Amino acid sequence: KVSIIIPVYNAEDYLNKCLDLLTSQSYKNIEIIVVNDASPKNCKEIVQEYIKKDNRVKYVEHNNNKGLSIIDNLKSQQDADPL
């Protein structure tokens, strides 16, 4: 399975297009992980709509901005999990 991690901070204006493109890919063995890095806008609501339509979409939310280090942490956690 391919994991696609999308960090989001004040990028909600682009999130719909990004998720539309990813969920319409012909390769189906993927998981799409959207990481809301304490963005003050409506990221959660946008992603919840995609979760309803596509079970490959996952959502992680941080209450405090953690920057790009969140990607490394998520990758490390995923690497530790057996498939």
Short mmCIF file of N, CA and C in Angstrom, two decimals:
data_model
loop_
_atom_site.label_atom_id
_atom_site.label_comp_id
_atom_site.label_asym_id
_atom_site.label_seq_id
_atom_site.Cartn_x
_atom_site.Cartn_y
_atom_site.Cartn_z
N LYS A 1 0.84 -1.18 0.00
CA LYS A 1 0.00 0.00 0.00
C LYS A 1 0.89 1.24 0.00
N VAL A 2 0.50 2.23 -0.76
CA VAL A 2 1.21 3.51 -0.83
C VAL A 2 0.50 4.51 0.06
N SER A 3 1.25 5.14 0.96
CA SER A 3 0.70 6.18 1.83
C SER A 3 1.08 7.54 1.28
N ILE A 4 0.08 8.37 1.11
CA ILE A 4 0.30 9.74 0.64
C ILE A 4 -0.08 10.66 1.80
N ILE A 5 0.91 11.40 2.30
CA ILE A 5 0.69 12.27 3.44
C ILE A 5 0.61 13.71 2.95
N ILE A 6 -0.48 14.38 3.31
CA ILE A 6 -0.70 15.76 2.88
C ILE A 6 -0.73 16.66 4.11
N PRO A 7 0.36 17.39 4.37
CA PRO A 7 0.33 18.35 5.48
C PRO A 7 -0.45 19.58 5.07
N VAL A 8 -1.32 20.06 5.96
CA VAL A 8 -2.17 21.21 5.64
C VAL A 8 -2.04 22.26 6.73
N TYR A 9 -1.66 23.44 6.32
CA TYR A 9 -1.70 24.61 7.19
C TYR A 9 -2.04 25.81 6.32
N ASN A 10 -3.21 26.35 6.50
CA ASN A 10 -3.69 27.47 5.69
C ASN A 10 -3.64 27.18 4.20
N ALA A 11 -3.92 25.95 3.83
CA ALA A 11 -3.92 25.57 2.41
C ALA A 11 -5.28 25.03 1.98
N GLU A 12 -6.30 25.36 2.73
CA GLU A 12 -7.63 24.84 2.44
C GLU A 12 -8.12 25.23 1.05
N ASP A 13 -7.65 26.34 0.53
CA ASP A 13 -8.06 26.77 -0.81
C ASP A 13 -7.66 25.75 -1.87
N TYR A 14 -6.66 24.92 -1.58
CA TYR A 14 -6.16 23.95 -2.55
C TYR A 14 -6.52 22.51 -2.19
N LEU A 15 -7.08 22.32 -1.02
CA LEU A 15 -7.31 20.96 -0.52
C LEU A 15 -8.33 20.18 -1.35
N ASN A 16 -9.41 20.79 -1.76
CA ASN A 16 -10.41 20.09 -2.58
C ASN A 16 -9.79 19.58 -3.88
N LYS A 17 -9.06 20.42 -4.56
CA LYS A 17 -8.45 20.01 -5.83
C LYS A 17 -7.45 18.87 -5.60
N CYS A 18 -6.66 19.00 -4.55
CA CYS A 18 -5.68 17.96 -4.23
C CYS A 18 -6.37 16.62 -3.97
N LEU A 19 -7.39 16.64 -3.12
CA LEU A 19 -8.08 15.40 -2.80
C LEU A 19 -8.87 14.86 -3.99
N ASP A 20 -9.42 15.73 -4.80
CA ASP A 20 -10.10 15.27 -6.03
C ASP A 20 -9.13 14.52 -6.92
N LEU A 21 -7.96 15.07 -7.11
CA LEU A 21 -6.96 14.43 -7.97
C LEU A 21 -6.50 13.09 -7.40
N LEU A 22 -6.27 13.04 -6.10
CA LEU A 22 -5.80 11.80 -5.49
C LEU A 22 -6.86 10.71 -5.48
N THR A 23 -8.09 11.07 -5.15
CA THR A 23 -9.14 10.04 -5.08
C THR A 23 -9.57 9.54 -6.46
N SER A 24 -9.23 10.28 -7.49
CA SER A 24 -9.60 9.84 -8.85
C SER A 24 -8.48 9.05 -9.54
N GLN A 25 -7.40 8.78 -8.85
CA GLN A 25 -6.30 8.02 -9.44
C GLN A 25 -6.74 6.60 -9.80
N SER A 26 -6.18 6.06 -10.84
CA SER A 26 -6.54 4.70 -11.23
C SER A 26 -5.93 3.66 -10.30
N TYR A 27 -4.81 3.99 -9.67
CA TYR A 27 -4.20 3.07 -8.71
C TYR A 27 -4.97 3.18 -7.40
N LYS A 28 -5.56 2.11 -6.95
CA LYS A 28 -6.48 2.15 -5.81
C LYS A 28 -5.86 1.72 -4.49
N ASN A 29 -4.69 1.12 -4.51
CA ASN A 29 -4.08 0.60 -3.28
C ASN A 29 -3.28 1.71 -2.57
N ILE A 30 -3.99 2.76 -2.18
CA ILE A 30 -3.35 3.90 -1.52
C ILE A 30 -4.15 4.29 -0.28
N GLU A 31 -3.47 4.97 0.62
CA GLU A 31 -4.16 5.64 1.71
C GLU A 31 -3.72 7.10 1.65
N ILE A 32 -4.67 7.97 1.84
CA ILE A 32 -4.44 9.41 1.74
C ILE A 32 -4.61 9.97 3.15
N ILE A 33 -3.51 10.42 3.74
CA ILE A 33 -3.53 10.91 5.11
C ILE A 33 -3.37 12.42 5.09
N VAL A 34 -4.42 13.11 5.50
CA VAL A 34 -4.38 14.57 5.58
C VAL A 34 -4.04 14.93 7.02
N VAL A 35 -2.96 15.69 7.20
CA VAL A 35 -2.52 16.10 8.53
C VAL A 35 -2.77 17.59 8.67
N ASN A 36 -3.76 17.92 9.50
CA ASN A 36 -4.09 19.31 9.77
C ASN A 36 -3.15 19.78 10.88
N ASP A 37 -2.24 20.65 10.53
CA ASP A 37 -1.22 21.11 11.48
C ASP A 37 -1.69 22.40 12.16
N ALA A 38 -2.83 22.30 12.84
CA ALA A 38 -3.42 23.42 13.60
C ALA A 38 -3.81 24.59 12.70
N SER A 39 -4.27 24.27 11.52
CA SER A 39 -4.73 25.32 10.61
C SER A 39 -6.02 25.93 11.16
N PRO A 40 -6.12 27.25 11.14
CA PRO A 40 -7.30 27.90 11.73
C PRO A 40 -8.55 27.85 10.85
N LYS A 41 -8.44 27.35 9.66
CA LYS A 41 -9.59 27.36 8.74
C LYS A 41 -10.37 26.07 8.82
N ASN A 42 -11.07 25.70 7.77
CA ASN A 42 -12.03 24.58 7.79
C ASN A 42 -11.51 23.29 7.17
N CYS A 43 -10.28 22.97 7.39
CA CYS A 43 -9.69 21.75 6.85
C CYS A 43 -10.48 20.51 7.28
N LYS A 44 -10.81 20.43 8.54
CA LYS A 44 -11.49 19.24 9.06
C LYS A 44 -12.80 18.99 8.33
N GLU A 45 -13.58 20.02 8.12
CA GLU A 45 -14.87 19.86 7.45
C GLU A 45 -14.69 19.39 6.00
N ILE A 46 -13.69 19.93 5.34
CA ILE A 46 -13.42 19.52 3.95
C ILE A 46 -13.06 18.04 3.90
N VAL A 47 -12.15 17.62 4.76
CA VAL A 47 -11.70 16.23 4.75
C VAL A 47 -12.82 15.29 5.16
N GLN A 48 -13.66 15.67 6.10
CA GLN A 48 -14.77 14.82 6.51
C GLN A 48 -15.69 14.49 5.34
N GLU A 49 -15.89 15.42 4.44
CA GLU A 49 -16.70 15.15 3.26
C GLU A 49 -16.06 14.08 2.37
N TYR A 50 -14.74 14.11 2.25
CA TYR A 50 -14.04 13.11 1.45
C TYR A 50 -14.03 11.75 2.13
N ILE A 51 -13.92 11.75 3.46
CA ILE A 51 -13.95 10.50 4.21
C ILE A 51 -15.27 9.78 3.99
N LYS A 52 -16.36 10.52 3.91
CA LYS A 52 -17.68 9.94 3.67
C LYS A 52 -17.75 9.25 2.30
N LYS A 53 -17.01 9.78 1.34
CA LYS A 53 -17.06 9.27 -0.04
C LYS A 53 -16.00 8.21 -0.34
N ASP A 54 -14.89 8.24 0.41
CA ASP A 54 -13.75 7.37 0.05
C ASP A 54 -13.04 6.91 1.32
N ASN A 55 -13.08 5.61 1.57
CA ASN A 55 -12.49 5.08 2.81
C ASN A 55 -10.96 5.08 2.82
N ARG A 56 -10.34 5.49 1.74
CA ARG A 56 -8.88 5.58 1.71
C ARG A 56 -8.38 6.88 2.34
N VAL A 57 -9.28 7.82 2.57
CA VAL A 57 -8.90 9.12 3.13
C VAL A 57 -8.93 9.04 4.65
N LYS A 58 -7.83 9.45 5.27
CA LYS A 58 -7.70 9.48 6.72
C LYS A 58 -7.39 10.91 7.16
N TYR A 59 -7.66 11.19 8.43
CA TYR A 59 -7.48 12.55 8.94
C TYR A 59 -6.76 12.52 10.28
N VAL A 60 -5.73 13.35 10.40
CA VAL A 60 -4.98 13.53 11.65
C VAL A 60 -4.99 15.01 11.95
N GLU A 61 -5.28 15.34 13.20
CA GLU A 61 -5.34 16.76 13.57
C GLU A 61 -4.42 17.06 14.74
N HIS A 62 -3.66 18.14 14.61
CA HIS A 62 -2.82 18.61 15.70
C HIS A 62 -3.40 19.91 16.24
N ASN A 63 -3.37 20.06 17.54
CA ASN A 63 -3.87 21.29 18.16
C ASN A 63 -2.84 22.41 18.14
N ASN A 64 -1.57 22.04 18.03
CA ASN A 64 -0.48 23.03 17.95
C ASN A 64 0.30 22.79 16.67
N ASN A 65 0.71 23.87 16.03
CA ASN A 65 1.49 23.77 14.80
C ASN A 65 2.82 23.09 15.10
N LYS A 66 3.10 22.00 14.37
CA LYS A 66 4.32 21.23 14.59
C LYS A 66 5.27 21.31 13.41
N GLY A 67 4.88 21.96 12.35
CA GLY A 67 5.76 22.11 11.20
C GLY A 67 5.95 20.81 10.44
N LEU A 68 6.93 20.78 9.56
CA LEU A 68 7.14 19.62 8.69
C LEU A 68 7.67 18.40 9.42
N SER A 69 8.11 18.54 10.65
CA SER A 69 8.58 17.37 11.40
C SER A 69 7.46 16.35 11.59
N ILE A 70 6.22 16.78 11.47
CA ILE A 70 5.09 15.85 11.63
C ILE A 70 5.14 14.75 10.59
N ILE A 71 5.64 15.06 9.43
CA ILE A 71 5.73 14.07 8.35
C ILE A 71 6.69 12.96 8.74
N ASP A 72 7.86 13.34 9.23
CA ASP A 72 8.83 12.33 9.65
C ASP A 72 8.27 11.46 10.77
N ASN A 73 7.56 12.08 11.71
CA ASN A 73 6.98 11.32 12.81
C ASN A 73 5.93 10.34 12.31
N LEU A 74 5.07 10.78 11.40
CA LEU A 74 4.06 9.88 10.84
C LEU A 74 4.70 8.74 10.07
N LYS A 75 5.71 9.07 9.29
CA LYS A 75 6.39 8.04 8.50
C LYS A 75 7.03 7.01 9.42
N SER A 76 7.66 7.47 10.49
CA SER A 76 8.29 6.54 11.45
C SER A 76 7.26 5.64 12.09
N GLN A 77 6.12 6.19 12.45
CA GLN A 77 5.05 5.39 13.05
C GLN A 77 4.54 4.35 12.06
N GLN A 78 4.37 4.77 10.81
CA GLN A 78 3.87 3.86 9.78
C GLN A 78 4.87 2.75 9.50
N ASP A 79 6.16 3.10 9.47
CA ASP A 79 7.20 2.09 9.22
C ASP A 79 7.22 1.03 10.31
N ALA A 80 6.88 1.42 11.52
CA ALA A 80 6.88 0.48 12.64
C ALA A 80 5.68 -0.46 12.61
N ASP A 81 4.60 -0.05 11.96
CA ASP A 81 3.40 -0.87 11.89
C ASP A 81 3.55 -1.96 10.83
N PRO A 82 3.29 -3.19 11.20
CA PRO A 82 3.35 -4.25 10.17
C PRO A 82 2.18 -4.12 9.21
N LEU A 83 2.40 -4.51 7.97
CA LEU A 83 1.34 -4.46 6.95
C LEU A 83 0.34 -5.55 7.12
#
